[in-house]
């Protein structure tokens, strides 16, 4: 199949490095003499025909910018039969030979629907939650993790000075990958993730008591938002032990900012691979990483896999917090 014109969109929660992926899609398309259109506000833009022509100029100086220049949305209309039909009509009307969809699992389900209706779509994983089952790496996780780590390092300075306990809530939706990684990186007293049922006495109070017994006078508790609110955890700590914890919800701070080199480079590779796959006539697939290599899987297979917190992370956390 000859590919003359493609579209690229970002959908779902934004993630630092999305712009680097868009830029790479555009540059790779231009390298092959393909026209590239940016579809704005995710699948909503495909429904309403809100597209802009992209070239080297329009994507210049975006590799270092967080957020997404294409805007993003979680389209309710696209979840309907009618919305999907409208989107397909836009693709046909504009002669789009393929689409690169950048986002998380909601984005992939949308791409699968389009693909079933005859539109060629390749997905790129981008979410700070890093919860996409088929890939070890998702664009934005590295930046978000480093941002959270920097914030918690700052927090530690004042917690240490006042000899306080801090409960920090980290994003991740229903997953604890971000919280676990960040907790290990900041040397947290305890880390709570939704993948592990919480025994409050053992997982929090006992760890604080042990740390105190070992001479520590400040404590850092990292909570994945999917495990419950930091405020609730803090009040439970206050009830159980003579501490008056301070609560910090890092929130959307984690989603913004300059993408790390790792996110920029991987996004650039993934954008390149997505366009090459469209050129090879592939569709309904996700670019992903496995065992340190780039590969791709069918969307159905990718969405069906289970992504678990690594045993090594759980083991290391136990050793680091069990002294
Ligand atoms: O999926 C990314 C994410 O940042 C989650 O970690 C979080 O639960 C959610 O999006 C927040 O969504 P919103 O931006 O709609 O508040």
PDB file of C-alpha atoms and ligand atoms in Angstrom, residues 13 74 127-129 171-173 225 252 255, ligand 1:
ATOM      1  CA  UNK A  13      -3.475  12.193  30.193  1.00  0.00           C
ATOM      2  CA  UNK A  74     -10.510  11.721  26.743  1.00  0.00           C
ATOM      3  CA  UNK A 127       1.648   7.597  30.195  1.00  0.00           C
ATOM      4  CA  UNK A 128       3.347   8.577  33.416  1.00  0.00           C
ATOM      5  CA  UNK A 129       1.580   5.615  35.067  1.00  0.00           C
ATOM      6  CA  UNK A 171      -0.072   9.574  40.775  1.00  0.00           C
ATOM      7  CA  UNK A 172      -0.506   6.310  38.874  1.00  0.00           C
ATOM      8  CA  UNK A 173      -4.276   5.827  38.693  1.00  0.00           C
ATOM      9  CA  UNK A 225      -3.086   7.335  44.658  1.00  0.00           C
ATOM     10  CA  UNK A 252      -0.380  17.190  38.165  1.00  0.00           C
ATOM     11  CA  UNK A 255       2.842  15.391  34.493  1.00  0.00           C
TER      12      UNK A 255
HETATM   13  O1  LIG B   1      -3.163   8.502  33.542  1.00  0.00           O
HETATM   14  C1  LIG B   1      -2.382   9.587  33.884  1.00  0.00           C
HETATM   15  C2  LIG B   1      -2.934  10.274  35.105  1.00  0.00           C
HETATM   16  O2  LIG B   1      -2.078  11.357  35.431  1.00  0.00           O
HETATM   17  C3  LIG B   1      -3.128   9.372  36.328  1.00  0.00           C
HETATM   18  O3  LIG B   1      -1.920   9.144  37.026  1.00  0.00           O
HETATM   19  C4  LIG B   1      -4.128  10.156  37.114  1.00  0.00           C
HETATM   20  O4  LIG B   1      -4.893   9.319  37.961  1.00  0.00           O
HETATM   21  C5  LIG B   1      -4.988  10.752  36.036  1.00  0.00           C
HETATM   22  O5  LIG B   1      -4.215  10.793  34.853  1.00  0.00           O
HETATM   23  C6  LIG B   1      -5.458  12.145  36.350  1.00  0.00           C
HETATM   24  O6  LIG B   1      -6.301  12.550  35.334  1.00  0.00           O
HETATM   25  P1  LIG B   1      -6.805  14.055  35.144  1.00  0.00           P
HETATM   26  O7  LIG B   1      -5.710  14.778  34.422  1.00  0.00           O
HETATM   27  O8  LIG B   1      -8.021  13.921  34.324  1.00  0.00           O
HETATM   28  O9  LIG B   1      -7.010  14.641  36.495  1.00  0.00           O
END
